[in-house]
Amino acid sequence: MAADRTDAAGTRGGRPRHLDLDGLLADRATKVLVCCGSGGVGKTTTAAALALRAAEMGRRVVVLTIDPARRLAQSLGLEELDNEPRTVPGALRREAGDTGEGELQAMMLDMRRTFDEMVAGHTTPDRAQAIFDNPFYQTISTSFSGTQEYMAMEKLGQLTATGAWDLIIVDTPPSRSALDFLDAPQRLSSFLDGRMIRLLSAPARAGGRGLRKIVGSTFNLFAKAVSTILGGQLLADASAFVQAFDTLFGGFQERADKTYQLLRAPGTSFVVVASPEPDALREASYFVERLSSERMPLAGLVLNRTHPVHATLSGARAREGAETLEASQNDRVELRSAPSPGSEMAAAVLRLHADRVETAERERRVLGRFTRAHPGVPIIDVPAMATDVHDLDGLREIGRRLAS
Ligand SMILES: Nc1ncnc2c1ncn2[C@@H]1O[C@H](COP(=O)(O)OP(=O)(O)O)[C@@H](O)[C@H]1O
Ligand SMILES: [Mg+2]
C-alpha cells in the first residue's frame, strides 16, 4: 500500500498533509489511479501529467483519457478516436535517473465502441450483430445518461484484464457531478436490470399495447428512444432488444461488479481534482465522503489552478502604497509639474499585487472550509499556468508541480 494513502489520518500541526504523488507513482503496488472531480477542473490534464511523470520514472503506463482537448490529444499522439492505446511519441526523455524501462501509451475513450466491445464480448457474433442493428441499441448506447461513465469503467476493466501495463491512469468524464462516475454502474444496471426487462418484455409478449403504454408513461428514456424511431418495426425491435439484452445482462453485471471491486482493491487510488472555487470544492467534499463510505482508497486532493503569492508584501500595504503614489501623482497634476510615468506604473503593479493577494486569500478561505471538514485528506496545489496545457512540456511542468 502506498505510504500516503489515508482515510482517517490526522493533520500535521493543523495544516493539511502534503499529498506525495511521486511516492504514489513510484510505488509498484500502485496499479490504478483514478482522477476525478467536477467538470473543467483539470482532471484530464492531471491524468495525462501523472501518466507522463510515472512513465518517465520507469513505469509502464497507459492513460485512458476522456474527451481530451484537441491539442492535448494531438500531443499525446491521439489523432483519431480509435479506442486503442497508442504509444505517445516523444514521451520518454532519457535523463539521469531514468531507468529506461518506462513506457507511455494513451487512448481516448470511444463510448460507442466500448459498448460494442462489451456486447461482442458476451455473445456470439451473430447475436451481437443483431443487437448492433437494433435501433434501440443505437439510441441507448450513445445517449443514455451515464453511459460514458459506465463505459469508462468497462474500459478500465478491459485494460486491466490485458495485464499489459503496470499502471493504469484513468481520467473521468466531464460530468457535472463527480459522483456520476461512481453512480454510473448502479444507474446502468438499474436500467438494464431484471425489473426493467420484465416490465418491458412481459407486455411485449402479451401483445404490444401494454409496452407502448409503459414506454410512453413510465420511462422517459424509452419515450425518447421511441420518438426517434419511426415505423411499425418499433415494438418488434423493442422486444427483440429487450430479449437479447436479457441474455447479456448477467455478463455485464458480473463485469461491472468486478470493476467495482477493482476500484476498492489495494493498488487502486483516487485522486480528487478541484479548482479553488466553492462549487468545485463542495463537489470534492461530496466525493471524498462518498469514497470513504464506499471504502475506496483516496490518495488526496489536487487543488489545481491556484494563485499563490510569492512576495511578502500584504494586500493592504500594497493598496496603501498605490494610493499614496496616485495621490502624489494628482498633486503633481495640480501643481502642473511633469507627471511621473514610473510612479503610475508602480501604482498599477501594486494594485495588481493587492488583487492577487486577495485572490490567494479567498482561495485559502475556500480551501479552509474543505480542510476543516476533511482534515485527514492530503493536498497538493498546482498553480495556474500562464497558458493552457496542451503539450508534453506543459504536462511535464504540471507533473513537477504535482510532485513538489
Ligand atoms: N494548472 C493549470 N494551469 C493552466 N491551465 C490549466 C491548468 N490545469 C488545466 N488547465 C487547462 O484548463 C482546461 C481544462 O482542463 P482539463 O484537464 O481539460 O479539465 P477537465 O478534464 O477536468 O474538464 C484545459 O484547457 C487545460 O489546458
Ligand atoms: Mg476532461
XYZ file of C-alpha atoms and ligand atoms in Angstrom:
432
model
C 0.000 0.000 0.000
C 1.220 3.451 -0.821
C 2.555 5.400 2.085
C 0.444 8.478 1.676
C -2.937 6.924 1.319
C -5.259 7.901 4.055
C -8.769 7.534 5.193
C -8.659 8.742 8.739
C -5.186 10.069 9.320
C -4.814 13.220 11.341
C -3.309 16.512 10.281
C 0.201 17.646 10.937
C 0.369 20.746 13.044
C -3.100 21.850 11.945
C -2.019 22.121 8.311
C -3.267 19.733 5.675
C -0.953 16.864 4.969
C 1.117 17.016 1.848
C -0.004 14.729 -0.965
C 3.073 12.799 -2.084
C 2.205 11.875 -5.644
C 5.732 10.877 -6.601
C 5.674 8.385 -3.773
C 2.399 7.029 -5.055
C 3.597 6.811 -8.679
C 6.887 5.206 -7.729
C 5.200 2.616 -5.549
C 4.966 -0.542 -7.634
C 1.948 -1.508 -5.575
C 0.007 1.334 -7.190
C -1.763 -0.247 -10.158
C -4.698 2.021 -10.875
C -5.088 5.747 -10.345
C -8.427 7.391 -10.969
C -8.582 11.166 -11.412
C -11.999 12.532 -10.658
C -13.663 15.808 -9.902
C -16.335 18.050 -11.345
C -16.191 19.342 -14.920
C -13.407 21.614 -16.115
C -11.175 21.426 -13.046
C -8.218 19.734 -14.718
C -8.882 16.001 -14.484
C -7.645 15.223 -17.982
C -4.586 17.413 -17.547
C -3.780 15.827 -14.190
C -4.261 12.294 -15.510
C -2.001 12.929 -18.500
C 0.650 14.725 -16.433
C 0.764 11.939 -13.843
C 0.971 9.321 -16.570
C 3.872 11.057 -18.273
C 5.659 11.510 -14.978
C 5.177 7.886 -13.976
C 6.432 6.699 -17.366
C 9.499 8.891 -17.037
C 10.021 7.344 -13.621
C 10.252 3.984 -15.336
C 6.749 2.604 -15.120
C 4.781 1.044 -17.939
C 1.762 3.295 -18.050
C -1.418 3.678 -20.025
C -3.632 6.720 -19.591
C -7.280 6.475 -20.502
C -8.419 9.978 -21.393
C -11.979 11.016 -21.933
C -12.763 13.923 -24.198
C -9.306 15.471 -24.061
C -8.975 18.922 -25.607
C -7.925 18.573 -29.229
C -4.458 19.977 -28.910
C -3.708 17.865 -25.881
C -4.935 14.770 -27.730
C -2.656 15.616 -30.638
C 0.371 15.981 -28.453
C -0.428 12.602 -26.931
C -0.354 11.209 -30.462
C -4.090 10.618 -30.498
C -5.112 11.694 -33.957
C -8.270 9.666 -34.162
C -10.742 8.149 -31.807
C -9.822 4.518 -32.311
C -10.417 3.276 -28.784
C -6.984 1.651 -28.596
C -3.926 2.621 -26.561
C -1.200 4.225 -28.682
C 2.397 4.947 -27.797
C 2.904 8.633 -27.043
C 5.616 9.970 -29.340
C 8.425 11.795 -27.589
C 7.137 10.957 -24.155
C 10.240 9.388 -22.724
C 13.157 11.706 -22.344
C 16.069 9.739 -21.166
C 17.507 11.742 -18.346
C 19.802 10.970 -15.495
C 17.895 8.774 -13.114
C 15.631 7.487 -15.844
C 15.883 3.736 -15.790
C 14.857 3.491 -19.434
C 12.190 0.956 -18.608
C 9.262 3.313 -18.766
C 6.598 3.309 -21.400
C 3.667 5.620 -22.051
C 0.595 4.808 -24.010
C -2.534 6.903 -24.224
C -6.010 6.392 -25.524
C -9.247 8.282 -25.876
C -12.400 6.549 -24.806
C -14.851 5.879 -27.601
C -18.017 5.258 -25.704
C -19.924 3.639 -28.550
C -17.125 1.277 -29.499
C -16.580 0.288 -25.909
C -20.256 -0.544 -25.641
C -19.938 -2.628 -28.818
C -16.909 -4.439 -27.450
C -18.765 -5.160 -24.275
C -21.698 -6.652 -26.193
C -19.409 -8.598 -28.508
C -17.530 -9.962 -25.534
C -20.648 -11.528 -24.091
C -22.352 -13.193 -27.023
C -21.885 -14.827 -30.406
C -21.001 -12.687 -33.431
C -24.442 -13.241 -34.994
C -26.300 -12.191 -31.920
C -24.015 -9.236 -31.396
C -24.703 -8.091 -34.939
C -28.456 -8.347 -34.404
C -28.112 -6.162 -31.339
C -25.938 -3.610 -33.135
C -28.517 -3.365 -35.916
C -31.333 -2.757 -33.480
C -32.360 0.899 -33.414
C -32.922 0.732 -29.660
C -29.348 -0.248 -29.144
C -28.112 2.638 -31.216
C -30.034 5.116 -29.135
C -29.187 3.601 -25.820
C -25.511 3.020 -26.433
C -24.922 6.650 -27.264
C -27.435 8.697 -25.367
C -28.211 7.070 -22.066
C -27.021 9.452 -19.412
C -24.298 7.728 -17.511
C -23.177 5.614 -20.461
C -19.898 7.445 -20.745
C -19.140 6.942 -17.064
C -20.108 3.304 -17.291
C -18.014 2.757 -20.404
C -15.027 4.372 -18.715
C -15.336 1.690 -16.053
C -15.799 -1.016 -18.659
C -12.670 0.164 -20.472
C -10.748 0.182 -17.223
C -11.870 -3.409 -16.721
C -10.695 -4.321 -20.223
C -7.326 -2.615 -19.831
C -6.756 -4.318 -16.513
C -7.660 -7.687 -17.970
C -4.915 -7.461 -20.616
C -2.247 -7.109 -17.924
C -0.109 -5.168 -20.404
C 0.695 -2.202 -18.138
C 1.806 -1.920 -14.592
C -0.011 1.360 -14.010
C -3.340 2.455 -15.457
C -4.325 6.077 -15.012
C -7.943 6.871 -15.644
C -9.454 10.218 -16.430
C -13.189 10.520 -15.782
C -15.958 12.031 -17.900
C -16.704 15.740 -17.820
C -19.825 15.195 -15.747
C -21.462 17.986 -13.864
C -21.048 15.933 -10.734
C -18.076 13.788 -9.870
C -20.458 11.354 -8.232
C -21.881 10.426 -11.628
C -18.792 8.368 -12.140
C -19.430 6.212 -9.098
C -23.165 6.116 -9.685
C -22.963 5.050 -13.312
C -22.802 1.277 -12.878
C -25.695 1.454 -10.496
C -27.729 3.523 -12.875
C -26.952 1.442 -15.882
C -27.685 -1.727 -14.020
C -30.968 -0.490 -12.687
C -31.796 0.456 -16.225
C -30.803 -2.892 -17.616
C -31.791 -4.949 -14.687
C -34.429 -7.595 -14.344
C -37.230 -5.342 -13.235
C -36.961 -3.181 -16.279
C -36.533 -6.099 -18.583
C -39.539 -7.819 -17.091
C -41.687 -4.747 -17.294
C -40.857 -4.325 -20.912
C -40.812 -7.847 -22.088
C -43.942 -9.114 -20.342
C -46.343 -6.768 -22.106
C -44.334 -7.153 -25.274
C -45.063 -10.820 -25.184
C -48.670 -10.084 -24.293
C -49.178 -8.116 -27.458
C -47.550 -4.744 -27.529
C -50.105 -2.225 -26.440
C -49.004 -2.609 -22.870
C -45.450 -1.980 -23.892
C -46.370 1.154 -25.707
C -48.204 2.325 -22.622
C -45.355 1.608 -20.268
C -42.865 3.020 -22.680
C -44.842 6.194 -23.045
C -45.781 6.731 -19.470
C -43.057 5.412 -17.260
C -39.716 5.554 -18.930
C -38.592 8.853 -20.280
C -35.572 7.259 -21.744
C -37.633 4.846 -23.713
C -40.051 7.553 -24.647
C -37.133 9.382 -26.113
C -35.885 6.318 -27.883
C -39.344 5.672 -29.215
C -39.719 9.161 -30.550
C -36.522 8.841 -32.510
C -37.541 5.611 -34.132
C -40.200 5.748 -36.765
C -42.269 2.983 -38.268
C -44.107 -0.157 -37.297
C -40.920 -2.056 -36.560
C -40.901 -0.377 -33.199
C -42.444 -2.975 -30.976
C -40.703 -5.854 -32.632
C -37.401 -4.060 -32.252
C -38.051 -3.195 -28.648
C -38.987 -6.686 -27.785
C -36.011 -8.158 -29.640
C -33.715 -5.699 -27.929
C -35.033 -6.487 -24.510
C -34.762 -10.209 -25.062
C -31.251 -10.005 -26.489
C -30.078 -7.805 -23.679
C -31.711 -10.007 -21.127
C -29.299 -12.780 -22.051
C -26.287 -10.472 -21.854
C -27.179 -8.714 -18.719
C -25.758 -11.236 -16.300
C -22.390 -10.917 -18.006
C -22.468 -7.134 -17.904
C -23.395 -7.177 -14.277
C -20.566 -9.517 -13.441
C -18.058 -7.339 -15.265
C -19.358 -4.194 -13.609
C -19.117 -5.858 -10.209
C -15.568 -6.917 -10.952
C -14.557 -3.432 -11.982
C -16.253 -2.050 -8.921
C -14.220 -4.427 -6.782
C -11.101 -3.326 -8.638
C -11.835 0.224 -7.541
C -11.786 -0.956 -3.939
C -8.799 -3.219 -4.279
C -5.405 -2.474 -2.779
C -3.401 -0.939 -5.585
C -6.145 1.463 -6.608
C -6.107 5.084 -5.533
C -8.347 8.023 -6.251
C -7.052 11.492 -6.807
C -9.747 14.116 -6.470
C -9.113 17.217 -8.532
C -10.719 20.563 -7.732
C -10.166 24.195 -8.511
C -10.036 26.564 -5.538
C -13.667 27.561 -6.062
C -16.578 26.913 -3.702
C -18.548 24.738 -6.144
C -15.622 22.564 -7.147
C -14.523 22.059 -3.558
C -18.046 21.274 -2.445
C -18.163 18.589 -5.133
C -14.776 17.359 -3.998
C -16.138 17.126 -0.454
C -19.091 15.004 -1.528
C -16.780 12.791 -3.470
C -14.344 12.350 -0.607
C -17.240 11.365 1.649
C -18.610 9.006 -0.918
C -15.254 7.297 -1.451
C -14.904 6.819 2.239
C -18.397 5.338 2.588
C -17.671 3.002 -0.335
C -14.358 2.133 1.286
C -12.468 3.252 -1.778
C -8.926 4.493 -1.229
C -8.432 8.214 -1.558
C -4.869 9.372 -2.188
C -5.726 13.020 -1.756
C -6.803 16.275 -3.304
C -5.139 18.106 -6.166
C -6.052 21.748 -5.882
C -5.499 22.927 -9.420
C -5.089 26.434 -10.826
C -4.286 28.231 -7.611
C -2.848 31.749 -7.455
C -0.149 31.673 -4.818
C 1.589 34.887 -3.832
C 5.338 34.880 -3.525
C 6.106 38.438 -2.384
C 5.636 39.073 1.319
C 4.006 42.493 0.898
C 0.463 42.383 2.254
C -2.516 43.319 0.116
C -3.430 46.217 2.378
C 0.101 47.668 2.281
C 0.188 47.345 -1.485
C -3.126 49.159 -1.839
C -1.962 51.864 0.545
C 1.223 52.283 -1.463
C -0.742 52.538 -4.692
C -2.990 55.177 -3.173
C -0.029 57.209 -1.918
C 1.585 57.096 -5.340
C -1.643 58.060 -7.044
C -2.194 60.922 -4.611
C 1.265 62.280 -5.258
C 0.573 61.953 -8.965
C -2.605 64.002 -8.530
C -0.641 66.621 -6.577
C 1.757 66.887 -9.480
C -1.111 67.426 -11.866
C -2.477 70.163 -9.614
C 0.937 71.778 -9.298
C 1.368 71.455 -13.052
C 4.663 69.691 -12.593
C 5.667 66.946 -15.013
C 3.824 63.631 -14.421
C 5.935 60.705 -13.359
C 5.192 57.680 -15.559
C 7.306 55.498 -13.293
C 5.087 56.046 -10.314
C 1.943 55.442 -12.371
C 3.343 52.089 -13.369
C 4.379 51.320 -9.799
C 0.861 52.111 -8.578
C -0.612 49.742 -11.181
C 1.779 46.965 -10.160
C 0.914 47.475 -6.508
C -2.794 47.249 -7.299
C -2.225 44.072 -9.292
C -0.345 42.635 -6.355
C -3.150 43.616 -3.979
C -5.718 41.883 -6.233
C -3.581 38.813 -6.398
C -3.214 38.725 -2.614
C -6.981 38.973 -2.305
C -7.438 36.099 -4.732
C -4.955 33.986 -2.800
C -6.699 34.798 0.471
C -10.083 33.935 -0.962
C -8.671 30.634 -2.233
C -7.239 29.892 1.192
C -10.571 30.595 2.862
C -12.422 28.339 0.424
C -9.869 25.597 0.941
C -10.098 26.129 4.701
C -13.717 25.004 4.615
C -12.674 21.815 2.888
C -9.760 21.051 5.200
C -11.843 21.647 8.312
C -14.383 19.133 7.047
C -11.705 16.673 5.893
C -8.604 17.291 7.974
C -7.023 13.972 7.052
C -7.001 14.440 3.295
C -3.529 15.162 1.902
C -3.415 18.072 -0.518
C -1.100 19.352 -3.209
C -1.711 22.556 -5.050
C -0.815 23.323 -8.619
C -0.623 26.960 -9.643
C -2.445 28.265 -12.686
C -0.031 28.312 -15.606
C 0.107 31.330 -17.846
C -1.297 29.324 -20.746
C -3.338 26.186 -21.345
C -1.565 22.881 -21.011
C -1.501 21.249 -24.396
C 1.903 19.703 -24.999
C 4.317 17.342 -23.323
C 6.423 20.145 -21.889
C 3.318 21.659 -20.349
C 2.401 18.277 -18.911
C 5.914 17.847 -17.527
C 5.647 21.217 -15.833
C 2.295 20.253 -14.293
C 3.876 16.942 -13.286
C 6.690 18.751 -11.491
C 4.170 20.908 -9.634
C 2.120 17.838 -8.751
C 5.215 16.261 -7.284
C 6.669 19.247 -5.500
N -2.726 24.343 -13.797
C -3.234 24.775 -14.951
N -2.806 25.949 -15.478
C -3.301 26.409 -16.649
N -4.232 25.779 -17.366
C -4.710 24.612 -16.900
C -4.225 24.045 -15.684
N -4.892 22.877 -15.476
C -5.722 22.726 -16.532
N -5.629 23.758 -17.385
C -6.395 23.986 -18.624
O -7.774 24.026 -18.265
C -8.577 23.429 -19.254
C -9.430 22.343 -18.618
O -8.580 21.313 -18.156
P -8.978 19.784 -18.310
O -7.848 18.984 -17.793
O -9.430 19.509 -19.693
O -10.211 19.739 -17.298
P -11.262 18.554 -17.064
O -10.708 17.321 -17.660
O -11.420 18.463 -15.577
O -12.507 19.011 -17.738
C -7.626 22.920 -20.323
O -7.588 23.857 -21.351
C -6.287 22.851 -19.616
O -5.201 23.080 -20.502
Mg -11.581 16.156 -19.251
